[in-house]
Coordinates of C-alpha atoms in Angstrom, one line a residue:
M1215 CA -29.8 41.1 81.5
S1216 CA -33.6 40.4 80.8
D1217 CA -34.2 44.3 80.8
L1218 CA -31.4 44.7 78.3
A1219 CA -32.5 41.8 76.3
K1220 CA -36.0 43.1 75.8
R1221 CA -35.1 46.7 75.3
R1222 CA -32.5 46.1 72.7
G1223 CA -34.3 43.3 70.8
L1224 CA -32.2 40.3 72.0
Y1225 CA -35.0 38.0 73.2
W1226 CA -38.4 37.9 75.2
L1227 CA -41.0 35.5 76.3
S1228 CA -43.1 34.0 73.2
Y1229 CA -46.7 34.8 73.0
E1230 CA -46.6 37.7 75.5
I1231 CA -49.8 39.3 74.5
Y1232 CA -51.6 36.1 75.6
G1233 CA -49.7 35.8 78.9
G1234 CA -46.7 34.0 77.4
V1235 CA -45.8 30.3 77.4
A1236 CA -43.1 28.9 79.9
G1237 CA -40.1 27.5 78.0
L1238 CA -40.7 29.4 74.7
Y1239 CA -38.8 32.5 73.7
D1240 CA -38.7 34.8 70.8
F1241 CA -35.3 36.2 69.6
G1242 CA -35.5 39.9 68.3
P1243 CA -33.5 41.6 65.4
I1244 CA -30.2 41.7 67.4
G1245 CA -30.7 38.4 69.1
V1246 CA -31.1 36.7 65.8
L1247 CA -28.0 38.1 64.3
I1248 CA -25.8 37.1 67.4
K1249 CA -27.2 33.7 67.4
R1250 CA -26.5 33.2 63.7
N1251 CA -22.9 34.5 64.1
I1252 CA -22.3 32.1 67.0
M1253 CA -23.8 29.3 64.8
N1254 CA -21.6 30.3 61.8
E1255 CA -18.5 30.3 64.1
W1256 CA -19.3 26.8 65.3
L1257 CA -19.6 25.7 61.7
H1258 CA -16.3 27.4 60.9
Q1259 CA -14.3 26.1 63.7
L1260 CA -15.7 22.7 64.2
V1261 CA -17.3 21.7 60.8
Y1262 CA -15.9 23.5 57.8
S1263 CA -12.2 23.4 59.2
S1264 CA -12.1 19.8 59.0
D1265 CA -12.1 17.6 56.0
L1266 CA -13.4 14.8 58.3
V1267 CA -16.8 16.3 59.0
V1268 CA -19.7 17.0 56.6
E1269 CA -23.1 18.7 57.3
I1270 CA -26.7 17.4 56.6
E1271 CA -30.1 18.5 57.4
T1272 CA -32.9 16.0 58.3
P1273 CA -36.6 16.5 59.4
I1274 CA -37.7 17.6 62.8
I1275 CA -40.9 15.3 62.7
T1276 CA -39.5 11.7 63.5
P1277 CA -41.6 8.6 63.1
R1278 CA -42.3 6.8 66.3
I1279 CA -40.2 3.7 65.4
V1280 CA -37.0 5.7 65.0
L1281 CA -37.4 6.9 68.7
K1282 CA -38.4 3.6 69.9
A1283 CA -35.1 2.0 68.3
S1284 CA -33.1 4.7 69.9
G1285 CA -34.5 4.0 73.1
H1286 CA -36.0 7.6 73.8
E1287 CA -39.6 6.3 74.0
D1288 CA -38.6 4.2 76.8
H1289 CA -35.9 6.2 78.6
F1290 CA -36.4 9.9 77.8
T1291 CA -38.3 10.8 81.0
D1292 CA -38.3 13.0 84.0
P1293 CA -39.6 12.4 87.4
I1294 CA -42.7 14.4 88.1
T1295 CA -44.8 14.9 91.4
E1296 CA -48.2 16.5 91.6
C1297 CA -49.7 18.4 94.5
K1298 CA -52.7 16.8 95.9
S1299 CA -54.4 20.0 96.8
C1300 CA -53.9 22.5 93.9
G1301 CA -52.7 20.1 91.1
R1302 CA -49.6 21.9 90.3
V1303 CA -47.0 19.5 88.7
Y1304 CA -43.2 19.5 89.5
R1305 CA -40.1 18.0 88.4
A1306 CA -39.3 15.9 91.5
D1307 CA -35.5 15.9 91.4
H1308 CA -35.3 19.7 90.9
L1309 CA -37.9 20.5 93.5
I1310 CA -35.8 18.4 96.1
E1311 CA -32.6 20.4 95.0
E1312 CA -34.4 23.7 95.4
Q1313 CA -35.8 22.9 98.9
T1314 CA -33.1 20.7 100.6
G1315 CA -29.8 21.3 98.4
I1316 CA -29.6 17.5 97.8
K1317 CA -28.3 16.6 94.2
A1318 CA -31.2 14.3 93.1
E1319 CA -30.6 14.0 89.4
G1320 CA -30.5 10.5 88.3
L1321 CA -32.1 9.1 91.5
T1322 CA -34.8 6.4 91.1
M1323 CA -38.5 7.0 91.9
K1324 CA -38.2 5.2 95.2
Q1325 CA -35.2 7.2 96.2
L1326 CA -36.9 10.5 95.3
W1327 CA -40.1 9.5 97.2
S1328 CA -37.9 8.5 100.1
I1329 CA -36.3 12.0 100.3
I1330 CA -39.8 13.7 99.8
R1331 CA -41.1 12.0 102.9
E1332 CA -38.0 12.2 105.0
K1333 CA -37.5 15.9 104.3
N1334 CA -41.4 16.6 104.4
I1335 CA -41.3 18.4 101.2
K1336 CA -44.5 20.2 100.3
C1337 CA -45.9 22.0 97.4
P1338 CA -44.2 25.4 97.2
E1339 CA -47.4 27.2 96.0
C1340 CA -50.0 26.0 98.6
G1341 CA -48.2 23.7 101.1
G1342 CA -50.1 20.7 100.0
E1343 CA -49.0 17.1 100.1
L1344 CA -47.1 15.6 97.1
T1345 CA -47.9 12.4 95.2
K1346 CA -45.3 9.5 94.6
P1347 CA -42.9 10.5 91.6
Q1348 CA -43.7 9.0 88.3
P1349 CA -41.8 9.1 85.0
A1350 CA -43.1 11.7 82.5
L1351 CA -42.2 11.2 78.7
L1352 CA -40.6 14.3 77.5
L1353 CA -41.3 13.7 73.8
F1354 CA -43.9 16.0 71.9
K1355 CA -46.3 13.7 70.1
T1356 CA -47.9 14.4 66.7
E1357 CA -49.7 12.6 64.0
I1358 CA -48.0 12.1 60.6
G1359 CA -50.5 12.7 58.0
P1360 CA -54.4 13.3 58.3
Y1361 CA -55.2 9.7 59.6
K1362 CA -54.9 8.3 63.0
G1363 CA -52.3 5.4 63.5
S1364 CA -49.1 6.9 62.2
L1365 CA -47.8 8.4 65.4
G1366 CA -44.6 10.4 65.4
Y1367 CA -42.6 12.8 67.6
I1368 CA -40.8 16.0 67.3
R1369 CA -37.3 15.1 67.7
P1370 CA -35.7 15.6 71.0
E1371 CA -32.2 15.6 69.4
T1372 CA -30.8 15.8 65.9
A1373 CA -28.6 12.7 66.3
Q1374 CA -31.1 10.1 65.1
G1375 CA -31.5 11.7 61.7
M1376 CA -27.8 11.4 61.3
F1377 CA -27.7 7.8 62.5
V1378 CA -30.3 6.6 60.0
S1379 CA -28.7 8.5 57.2
F1380 CA -25.2 7.1 58.0
K1381 CA -25.0 4.7 55.2
Q1382 CA -26.1 7.3 52.6
V1383 CA -23.6 9.9 53.9
L1384 CA -20.9 7.1 54.0
N1385 CA -21.4 6.3 50.4
V1386 CA -21.2 10.2 49.4
A1387 CA -17.9 10.4 51.5
R1388 CA -16.4 7.7 49.3
N1389 CA -16.7 5.0 52.1
R1390 CA -14.0 6.2 54.4
L1391 CA -13.8 6.6 58.2
P1392 CA -13.3 8.6 60.4
L1393 CA -16.5 10.5 59.3
G1394 CA -18.2 13.2 61.1
I1395 CA -21.8 14.0 60.3
A1396 CA -23.0 17.5 61.6
Q1397 CA -26.4 19.2 61.9
I1398 CA -27.8 22.4 63.4
G1399 CA -31.6 22.4 64.1
K1400 CA -34.5 22.9 66.3
V1401 CA -35.5 20.3 68.7
G1402 CA -38.5 19.9 71.2
R1403 CA -38.6 18.5 74.8
N1404 CA -41.8 18.9 76.8
E1405 CA -40.1 20.0 79.9
I1406 CA -42.1 19.6 83.1
S1407 CA -41.8 23.1 84.6
P1408 CA -39.3 25.1 82.6
R1409 CA -37.9 28.1 84.4
Q1410 CA -34.6 30.2 84.4
G1411 CA -35.3 31.9 81.2
L1412 CA -33.1 30.5 78.2
M1413 CA -31.6 27.8 80.6
R1414 CA -34.5 25.3 80.2
L1415 CA -36.5 25.5 76.9
R1416 CA -39.2 23.5 75.4
E1417 CA -38.0 24.4 71.9
F1418 CA -34.3 25.2 71.2
T1419 CA -31.4 24.9 68.7
I1420 CA -28.9 22.0 69.0
M1421 CA -25.6 22.1 67.0
E1422 CA -24.0 18.6 67.1
F1423 CA -22.3 15.9 65.1
E1424 CA -21.9 12.2 65.2
F1425 CA -18.3 11.2 64.8
F1426 CA -18.0 7.7 63.4
F1427 CA -14.6 5.8 63.7
D1428 CA -13.0 2.6 63.8
P1429 CA -12.0 2.0 67.5
E1430 CA -8.9 -0.1 66.7
R1431 CA -7.4 2.9 64.8
S1432 CA -8.6 5.8 66.8
M1433 CA -5.2 6.4 68.7
E1434 CA -3.4 6.3 65.3
E1435 CA -5.7 8.5 63.7
V1436 CA -5.8 11.1 66.4
E1437 CA -2.1 11.3 66.5
E1438 CA -2.1 12.0 62.8
I1439 CA -4.2 15.0 63.2
L1440 CA -3.2 16.3 66.6
D1441 CA -1.5 19.7 66.2
D1442 CA 0.2 21.4 69.0
E1443 CA -2.4 23.8 70.0
T1444 CA -4.9 21.0 70.4
A1445 CA -2.5 18.6 72.3
N1446 CA -1.6 21.2 74.8
E1447 CA -5.0 22.8 75.2
T1448 CA -5.8 22.9 79.0
L1449 CA -9.1 21.5 80.0
Y1450 CA -10.5 21.8 83.4
I1451 CA -12.0 18.5 84.4
L1452 CA -14.2 17.4 87.4
R1453 CA -13.9 13.6 87.2
G1454 CA -16.6 11.4 88.5
E1455 CA -14.5 9.7 91.1
E1456 CA -13.8 13.1 92.5
K1457 CA -17.4 14.0 92.5
E1458 CA -18.1 10.9 94.4
K1459 CA -15.5 12.1 97.2
G1460 CA -17.3 15.5 97.4
I1461 CA -14.7 17.4 95.5
E1462 CA -16.0 20.3 93.6
K1463 CA -13.0 22.0 92.0
A1464 CA -11.9 21.0 88.6
S1465 CA -8.3 20.0 87.9
P1466 CA -6.3 21.0 84.8
Y1467 CA -5.3 18.6 82.2
K1468 CA -3.6 18.8 78.8
T1469 CA -5.4 17.0 76.0
I1470 CA -2.5 14.7 75.5
E1471 CA -2.6 13.8 79.2
L1472 CA -6.4 12.9 78.9
I1473 CA -5.5 10.5 76.1
R1474 CA -2.3 9.0 77.6
E1475 CA -3.8 8.4 81.1
K1476 CA -7.1 7.3 79.5
I1477 CA -9.2 9.7 81.6
V1478 CA -11.2 10.1 78.7
K1479 CA -12.1 6.5 77.3
N1480 CA -11.6 7.3 73.5
P1481 CA -8.9 9.6 72.1
W1482 CA -11.4 11.1 69.5
M1483 CA -13.6 12.2 72.5
A1484 CA -10.7 14.0 74.0
Y1485 CA -9.9 15.5 70.7
W1486 CA -13.3 17.0 70.2
M1487 CA -13.4 18.3 73.9
A1488 CA -10.2 20.2 73.3
R1489 CA -11.6 21.6 70.0
G1490 CA -14.9 22.5 71.7
N1491 CA -12.9 24.4 74.6
I1492 CA -11.0 26.3 72.0
F1493 CA -14.3 27.2 70.3
L1494 CA -15.9 28.6 73.5
K1495 CA -12.7 30.7 74.3
N1496 CA -12.8 32.1 70.8
I1497 CA -16.3 33.4 71.1
G1498 CA -15.6 35.3 74.3
I1499 CA -15.9 32.7 77.2
P1500 CA -12.9 33.2 79.7
E1501 CA -10.9 30.1 80.1
D1502 CA -11.4 30.2 84.0
K1503 CA -15.2 30.2 83.5
I1504 CA -15.1 26.8 81.6
R1505 CA -15.0 23.2 83.0
F1506 CA -15.9 19.7 82.1
E1507 CA -18.0 17.6 84.7
E1508 CA -17.9 13.8 84.0
K1509 CA -21.4 12.2 84.7
L1510 CA -21.7 9.5 87.0
P1511 CA -23.1 6.0 85.9
W1512 CA -26.6 6.8 87.2
E1513 CA -26.4 10.4 85.5
K1514 CA -25.6 9.3 82.0
A1515 CA -28.1 8.8 79.1
H1516 CA -29.0 5.3 78.3
Y1517 CA -26.9 5.3 75.3
S1518 CA -23.7 6.6 76.7
E1519 CA -20.5 4.7 77.8
Q1520 CA -18.9 8.0 79.2
T1521 CA -20.3 11.5 79.3
F1522 CA -18.7 14.9 80.0
D1523 CA -20.8 18.1 80.3
Q1524 CA -19.1 21.4 79.4
Q1525 CA -20.1 24.0 81.7
V1526 CA -19.8 27.7 81.8
W1527 CA -19.9 29.8 85.1
T1528 CA -22.6 32.5 85.1
R1529 CA -23.3 35.1 87.8
K1530 CA -27.1 34.2 87.7
F1531 CA -27.1 30.6 87.5
G1532 CA -23.9 29.4 88.5
W1533 CA -22.4 26.5 86.5
I1534 CA -24.6 25.8 83.4
E1535 CA -24.2 23.0 80.8
V1536 CA -23.7 24.4 77.3
A1537 CA -22.5 21.2 75.6
G1538 CA -22.4 17.5 76.2
Y1539 CA -19.7 14.9 75.0
S1540 CA -21.0 11.3 74.9
Y1541 CA -19.1 8.2 73.9
R1542 CA -22.1 6.5 72.3
T1543 CA -20.1 3.3 71.1
T1544 CA -22.2 1.3 68.7
Y1545 CA -25.3 1.6 70.6
D1546 CA -27.4 3.6 68.0
L1547 CA -26.3 1.7 65.0
D1548 CA -26.9 -1.6 66.7
R1549 CA -30.5 -0.6 67.5
H1550 CA -31.4 0.8 64.3
M1551 CA -30.0 -2.3 62.4
E1552 CA -32.1 -4.5 64.9
F1553 CA -35.3 -2.4 64.4
S1554 CA -35.0 -1.7 60.6
G1555 CA -33.1 -4.7 59.3
A1556 CA -31.0 -2.3 57.3
D1557 CA -27.2 -3.0 57.1
L1558 CA -25.2 0.0 58.9
T1559 CA -21.9 -1.6 59.0
F1560 CA -18.7 -0.4 57.5
F1561 CA -16.6 -2.4 55.3
K1562 CA -12.9 -2.3 56.7
K1563 CA -10.5 -3.2 54.1
Y1564 CA -7.4 -4.9 55.1
E1565 CA -4.0 -3.6 54.1
K1566 CA -3.1 -7.1 52.7
P1567 CA -5.5 -10.0 52.0
V1568 CA -5.9 -12.5 54.7
E1569 CA -6.3 -16.3 53.8
K1570 CA -8.8 -17.9 56.0
E1571 CA -10.8 -21.1 56.0
V1572 CA -14.4 -20.7 55.2
V1573 CA -17.1 -23.1 55.8
K1574 CA -20.0 -23.1 53.2
V1575 CA -23.1 -24.7 53.9
S1576 CA -26.0 -25.2 51.5
P1577 CA -29.2 -27.6 51.6
N1578 CA -29.3 -30.8 49.8
P1579 CA -32.8 -30.7 48.2
H1580 CA -32.8 -34.4 47.3
I1581 CA -32.2 -35.5 50.9
I1582 CA -34.7 -32.8 52.2
R1583 CA -37.5 -33.8 49.9
N1584 CA -37.3 -37.4 51.3
I1585 CA -37.6 -36.1 54.6
V1586 CA -40.4 -33.2 54.2
G1587 CA -42.3 -34.5 51.1
K1588 CA -44.7 -31.8 49.7
D1589 CA -43.5 -29.2 52.3
I1590 CA -40.2 -28.9 50.3
G1591 CA -40.9 -25.4 48.9
L1592 CA -41.8 -24.2 52.4
V1593 CA -38.7 -25.6 54.0
M1594 CA -36.3 -24.5 51.3
K1595 CA -37.8 -20.9 51.5
A1596 CA -37.1 -20.7 55.4
L1597 CA -33.7 -22.1 55.0
K1598 CA -32.9 -19.6 52.3
E1599 CA -33.9 -16.8 54.8
M1600 CA -31.7 -18.2 57.7
D1601 CA -28.2 -17.1 58.5
K1602 CA -25.7 -19.7 57.5
D1603 CA -23.7 -19.2 60.7
E1604 CA -27.0 -20.1 62.6
I1605 CA -27.5 -23.3 60.6
L1606 CA -23.9 -24.3 61.3
A1607 CA -24.2 -23.5 65.1
N1608 CA -27.4 -25.4 65.3
L1609 CA -25.9 -28.5 63.6
E1610 CA -22.7 -28.3 65.8
E1611 CA -24.7 -27.9 69.0
K1612 CA -27.8 -30.1 68.6
G1613 CA -26.8 -32.2 65.6
Y1614 CA -30.0 -31.0 63.7
I1615 CA -31.9 -27.8 62.9
E1616 CA -35.7 -27.8 63.1
I1617 CA -37.7 -26.2 60.4
H1618 CA -41.6 -26.3 60.4
G1619 CA -41.7 -29.3 62.7
Y1620 CA -39.0 -31.2 60.7
K1621 CA -35.6 -32.2 62.1
L1622 CA -33.0 -31.9 59.4
K1623 CA -29.5 -33.4 60.3
S1624 CA -26.2 -32.9 59.0
N1625 CA -26.6 -35.2 56.0
A1626 CA -29.5 -33.0 54.8
F1627 CA -26.9 -30.3 53.9
I1628 CA -23.6 -30.1 51.8
I1629 CA -20.9 -28.6 54.0
R1630 CA -17.7 -27.7 52.3
R1631 CA -14.5 -26.2 53.7
E1632 CA -12.4 -24.2 51.5
K1633 CA -9.6 -21.4 51.8
Q1634 CA -10.5 -18.0 50.5
K1635 CA -8.7 -14.6 50.4
I1636 CA -10.5 -12.3 52.7
H1637 CA -10.0 -8.6 51.7
G1638 CA -11.7 -7.0 54.8
E1639 CA -14.6 -7.5 57.2
K1640 CA -17.7 -5.6 58.3
I1641 CA -17.5 -3.6 61.4
I1642 CA -19.9 -1.4 63.3
P1643 CA -18.3 2.1 63.9
H1644 CA -18.0 3.5 67.1
V1645 CA -19.4 7.0 67.7
V1646 CA -18.4 10.1 69.9
E1647 CA -21.1 12.9 69.9
P1648 CA -20.2 16.5 70.7
S1649 CA -23.6 18.4 71.3
F1650 CA -23.9 22.1 71.9
G1651 CA -27.0 24.1 73.0
L1652 CA -27.1 27.2 71.0
E1653 CA -29.4 29.3 73.4
R1654 CA -27.3 28.4 76.4
I1655 CA -24.2 29.4 74.7
F1656 CA -25.8 32.6 73.5
Y1657 CA -26.7 33.5 77.1
A1658 CA -23.1 32.6 78.5
V1659 CA -21.6 34.7 75.8
L1660 CA -23.8 37.7 76.7
E1661 CA -23.3 37.5 80.4
N1662 CA -19.6 36.9 80.2
N1663 CA -19.1 39.9 77.9
L1664 CA -21.5 42.4 79.4
E1665 CA -19.8 45.0 81.4
V1666 CA -20.8 48.5 83.2
I1667 CA -18.4 51.2 82.5
D1668 CA -19.0 54.6 83.8
D1669 CA -22.5 53.5 84.6
R1670 CA -23.1 52.5 80.8
L1671 CA -23.6 49.0 79.7
V1672 CA -21.2 47.9 77.2
L1673 CA -21.4 44.3 75.5
K1674 CA -17.9 43.4 74.6
L1675 CA -18.5 40.8 72.0
P1676 CA -15.8 39.6 69.8
P1677 CA -16.3 41.4 66.4
R1678 CA -17.2 38.1 64.7
L1679 CA -20.1 37.7 67.0
A1680 CA -21.3 41.4 67.0
P1681 CA -24.7 41.8 65.4
Y1682 CA -23.0 44.7 63.3
Q1683 CA -19.4 45.1 62.8
V1684 CA -19.6 48.9 62.3
A1685 CA -21.9 51.6 63.1
V1686 CA -22.1 54.7 60.8
F1687 CA -23.1 58.1 62.3
P1688 CA -23.4 61.7 60.7
L1689 CA -22.3 63.9 63.7
V1690 CA -25.3 66.2 62.7
S1691 CA -28.3 65.9 60.5
G1692 CA -30.3 69.1 59.7
S1693 CA -31.5 71.3 56.9
K1694 CA -28.2 73.2 56.4
A1695 CA -26.2 72.5 53.2
E1696 CA -23.1 71.4 55.2
H1697 CA -25.3 69.1 57.4
K1698 CA -26.8 67.5 54.3
K1699 CA -23.4 66.8 52.9
I1700 CA -22.2 65.1 56.1
T1701 CA -25.4 63.0 55.9
R1702 CA -24.9 62.0 52.3
I1703 CA -21.2 61.1 52.8
A1704 CA -22.2 58.9 56.1
R1705 CA -25.1 57.2 53.9
E1706 CA -22.4 56.5 51.1
I1707 CA -20.0 55.1 53.5
Y1708 CA -22.9 52.9 55.0
R1709 CA -23.9 51.8 51.5
L1710 CA -20.3 50.8 50.2
L1711 CA -19.8 48.9 53.5
I1712 CA -23.0 46.8 53.1
K1713 CA -22.2 46.4 49.5
N1714 CA -18.7 44.9 50.5
R1715 CA -20.5 42.5 52.9
I1716 CA -19.5 44.2 56.1
R1717 CA -22.3 44.1 58.6
A1718 CA -23.2 47.8 59.2
I1719 CA -25.9 50.0 60.9
Y1720 CA -26.7 53.5 60.3
D1721 CA -28.2 55.9 62.8
E1722 CA -28.8 59.7 62.8
E1723 CA -31.5 60.0 65.6
G1724 CA -30.4 61.7 68.8
S1725 CA -27.2 63.0 70.2
I1726 CA -23.9 61.4 69.2
G1727 CA -23.4 60.3 72.8
R1728 CA -26.7 58.5 72.9
R1729 CA -25.9 56.8 69.6
Y1730 CA -22.6 55.6 70.9
A1731 CA -24.3 54.2 73.9
R1732 CA -27.1 52.5 71.8
V1733 CA -24.4 50.5 69.8
D1734 CA -22.3 49.8 73.0
E1735 CA -25.2 48.0 74.4
I1736 CA -25.7 45.7 71.4
G1737 CA -21.9 45.0 71.0
V1738 CA -20.9 46.8 67.8
P1739 CA -17.0 47.1 68.1
Y1740 CA -16.5 50.2 65.9
A1741 CA -18.3 53.4 65.1
I1742 CA -17.4 55.7 62.1
T1743 CA -18.5 59.3 62.5
V1744 CA -18.6 61.8 59.9
D1745 CA -18.2 65.4 61.1
Y1746 CA -17.2 68.9 59.9
Q1747 CA -13.5 68.0 59.5
T1748 CA -14.5 65.3 57.1
L1749 CA -15.6 68.2 54.8
E1750 CA -12.2 69.8 55.1
D1751 CA -9.7 66.8 54.8
S1752 CA -12.0 63.8 53.8
T1753 CA -11.1 62.0 57.2
V1754 CA -13.6 60.3 59.6
T1755 CA -13.3 59.1 63.1
I1756 CA -13.4 55.5 64.1
R1757 CA -14.3 54.9 67.8
F1758 CA -13.3 51.9 69.7
R1759 CA -16.2 50.3 71.8
D1760 CA -14.0 48.9 74.4
T1761 CA -11.6 51.8 75.1
R1762 CA -13.7 54.7 73.6
E1763 CA -10.3 55.8 71.9
Q1764 CA -10.9 57.7 68.7
I1765 CA -8.6 57.7 65.7
R1766 CA -8.9 59.5 62.3
V1767 CA -8.7 57.8 59.1
H1768 CA -8.8 59.1 55.5
L1769 CA -11.7 57.9 53.5
D1770 CA -9.4 56.2 50.9
E1771 CA -7.8 54.3 53.7
L1772 CA -11.2 53.5 55.6
Y1773 CA -11.9 50.1 54.0
D1774 CA -8.6 48.5 54.6
K1775 CA -8.3 49.9 58.2
L1776 CA -11.7 48.3 58.9
L1777 CA -10.5 45.0 57.4
E1778 CA -7.5 45.3 59.6
L1779 CA -9.6 46.1 62.7
L1780 CA -12.0 43.2 62.1
G1781 CA -9.4 40.6 61.4
L1782 CA -10.5 40.3 57.8
K1783 CA -7.3 41.2 56.1
H1784 CA -5.4 38.1 55.2
S1785 CA -2.4 37.1 53.4
F1786 CA -2.1 34.2 51.3
K1787 CA 1.6 33.1 51.0
I1788 CA 3.1 29.8 50.6
N1789 CA 6.9 29.1 50.8
I1790 CA 7.3 25.8 49.1
N1791 CA 10.9 25.6 50.4
Q1792 CA 9.7 25.3 53.9
L1793 CA 7.2 22.4 53.0

């Protein structure tokens, strides 16, 4: 794969002329196109196809307070151990797994150190002794502005930008739930010892959305939009309780089973897991190569109530995580309200107003002045800033409230009970997060679609993902008049395809066999060849990448035939009598 990747312009190690940097990769002309097509498919299938999800864009640089509030500054760490002899640093849990096969992810520093000592694990490079594992922060630090003191981080996920923008997006979306906020963007994680090519990067692209909803209505809302395809989608699940028993084989479940049997804690998460499964299959990942693994309590992120990793089987790396689905409940909105003081609640309207008894409390300035004298202004200001429920709670529990050293009893307040019609209440929405790693999906798609046919590499990408949908070749290119005519026709076909927004590539270098081989390796599904017969009857050949079959098509019918082959020829018919 790495040889093909470099030779055909898919990807290569960044800054290679300076020795390269682990965990950083460049994507070449072909790789960029395939990545963008995967991204566009994700947007089409999971964002634009739903009126519940909108897309935004937020900055990569994040103020420290945001990631302090989210818990990343305290929890976003990996365990490291250092060689006492050569100074090399390793991620402790990965080193243990590599040398012993023991699954060490999520273990405490004490547990990791115990395994290192018991198994006598040494430095792989020099055989030196290792230090006790310590947590290392994975956030990239930066200064915001030219002056010190304004610390920021490169975001480790796009999620926090969506959480802090929740209220603005909610207003734009006409204050309705459920609401998904999607974003695609670069993130940075200062990985300890990134290896395995695209599997562990320090800078990569995340495609994710935060889906906000009222937990009391989630079942009802999912049932409203659950079509037959999604309800009956088969997902292969390796449950947490099975993992603890040593079971490694995933079991099949229909989406509707996951919901009814409450294997997945919230219906919305099961729904988006099914949609994510359909997405991966649509971009060329075989169903039997996809599974979901439930994370155990000590494996989950600090914000998650329940997490499933979506994994794809690869020949080189085994099961790799390409997406994660987390039930974040109210964690993030709670934390950002606490740290910012902003109101990130949603006003939930009742179907009918409800009559409730409301207790109103207000300070009695005349009595309070007799108690506090000249401090009346200070005390009244403090009371104004206090929550009314807090005042009532103190009066009921202690019989007084203490402000600036003064004890104010119930007679210092005017307390009224009155009935009001309540039209709704403020709630904190729950959140489900589907998060996809673009580079890992890119790799999984390549590996699962790369085949060797008659000693030649063929990348059998779905046409929607191919860097070019069509290749255009003149059979010959030379100085003879008929050769020039063939070349002019081929170039005109290429020009018209580009004009009509079909991604095409033109090539007249080398033998026709070599040109076919080149485009087969980068996944181009169809190749048009202009030959001598074209001059006689205005027909060209269309070659099929996967079968190498060729058909002849008249130039007048070429465009329609390509639209048909590429799945771009659509009908728009509505029978109102069937609606």
